[in-house]
XYZ file of C-alpha atoms in Angstrom:
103
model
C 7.656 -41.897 -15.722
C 9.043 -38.528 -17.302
C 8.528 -35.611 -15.577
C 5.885 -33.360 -17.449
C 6.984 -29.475 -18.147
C 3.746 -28.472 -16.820
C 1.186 -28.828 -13.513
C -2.175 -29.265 -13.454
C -3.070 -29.346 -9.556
C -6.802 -29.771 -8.443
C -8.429 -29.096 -5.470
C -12.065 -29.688 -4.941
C -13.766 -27.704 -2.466
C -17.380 -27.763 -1.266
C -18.223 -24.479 -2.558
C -15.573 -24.499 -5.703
C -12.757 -26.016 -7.435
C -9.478 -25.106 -7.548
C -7.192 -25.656 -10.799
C -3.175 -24.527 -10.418
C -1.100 -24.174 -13.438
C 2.922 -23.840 -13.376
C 5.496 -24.626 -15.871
C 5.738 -24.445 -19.547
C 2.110 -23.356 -20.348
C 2.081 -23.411 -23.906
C 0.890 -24.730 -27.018
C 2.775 -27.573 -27.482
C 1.319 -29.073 -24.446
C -2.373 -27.047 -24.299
C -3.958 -30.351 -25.508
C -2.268 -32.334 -22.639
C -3.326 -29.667 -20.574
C -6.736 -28.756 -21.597
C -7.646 -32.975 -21.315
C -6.304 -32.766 -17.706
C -8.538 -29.864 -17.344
C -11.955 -31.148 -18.845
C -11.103 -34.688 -16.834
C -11.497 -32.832 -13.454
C -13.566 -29.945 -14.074
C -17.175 -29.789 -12.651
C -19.090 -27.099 -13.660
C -21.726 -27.029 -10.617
C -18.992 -24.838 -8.629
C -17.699 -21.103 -8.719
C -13.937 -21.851 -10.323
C -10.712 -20.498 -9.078
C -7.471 -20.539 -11.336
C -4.468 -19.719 -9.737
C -1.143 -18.991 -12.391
C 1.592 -20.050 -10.117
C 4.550 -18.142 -11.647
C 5.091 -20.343 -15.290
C 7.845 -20.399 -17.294
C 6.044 -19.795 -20.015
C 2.725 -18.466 -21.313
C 1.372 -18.175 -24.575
C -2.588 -17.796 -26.661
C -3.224 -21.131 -26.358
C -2.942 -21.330 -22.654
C -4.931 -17.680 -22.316
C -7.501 -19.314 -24.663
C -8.016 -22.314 -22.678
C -8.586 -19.759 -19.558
C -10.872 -17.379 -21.160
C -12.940 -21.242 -22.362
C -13.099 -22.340 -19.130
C -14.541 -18.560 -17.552
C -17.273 -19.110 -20.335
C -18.093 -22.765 -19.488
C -18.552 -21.756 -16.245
C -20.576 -18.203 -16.617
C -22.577 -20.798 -18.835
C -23.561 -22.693 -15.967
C -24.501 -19.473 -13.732
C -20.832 -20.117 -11.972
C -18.340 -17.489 -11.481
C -14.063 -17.517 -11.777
C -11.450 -15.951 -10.326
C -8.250 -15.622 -11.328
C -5.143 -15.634 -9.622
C -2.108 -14.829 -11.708
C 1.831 -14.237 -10.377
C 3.913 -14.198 -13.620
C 7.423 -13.064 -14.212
C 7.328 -9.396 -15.809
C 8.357 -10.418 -18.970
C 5.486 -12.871 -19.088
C 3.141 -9.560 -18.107
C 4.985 -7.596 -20.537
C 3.974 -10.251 -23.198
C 0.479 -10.891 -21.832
C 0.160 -6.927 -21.912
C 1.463 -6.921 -25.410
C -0.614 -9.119 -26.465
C -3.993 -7.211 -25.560
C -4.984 -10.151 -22.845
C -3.945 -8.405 -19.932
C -8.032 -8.402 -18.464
C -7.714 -12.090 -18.600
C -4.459 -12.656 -16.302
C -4.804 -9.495 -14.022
């Protein structure tokens, strides 16, 4: 099997789950992404995302986060996010006016 250019790590806790992201976080594979996601993601726990230093970042992948913060706020649930990005990947975030989503 072919190594993917992106991880999806879960973690389920008993008071939340825990999704990591690394690697190439963009749109060509947000839909492989985003179905890894919604296969693991339970909505009865507080969420925690934790950005573990990608090589890449774009919309799609800052769209998916800011989806799964209202799926969850939906559900009376809270997230946190944990970002640690390169500083040109804050530079672009920053650019691109999403700089409240990956603090």
């Amino acid at each position: 099997m072919d190594k993917l250019p992106y991880t999806v790590i879960h973690d389920e806790l008993p008071e939340q789950t825990i999704l990591r992201f690394s690697g190439q976080l963009i749109i060509n594979h947000i839909e492989k992404i985003a179905e890894a996601v919604k296969s693991r993601l339970k909505t009865d726990k507080d969420l925690q995302i934790e950005i573990d230093n990608p090589e890449s970042v774009d919309v799609t992948f800052i769209q998916l986060v800011l989806s799964l913060k209202a799926t969850l706020k939906a559900n009376g649930k809270t997230t946190t996010i944990i970002s640690e990005l390169k500083p040109e990947l804050q530079t672009l975030v920053k650019n691109s006016g999403f700089q409240y989503v990956l603090n």
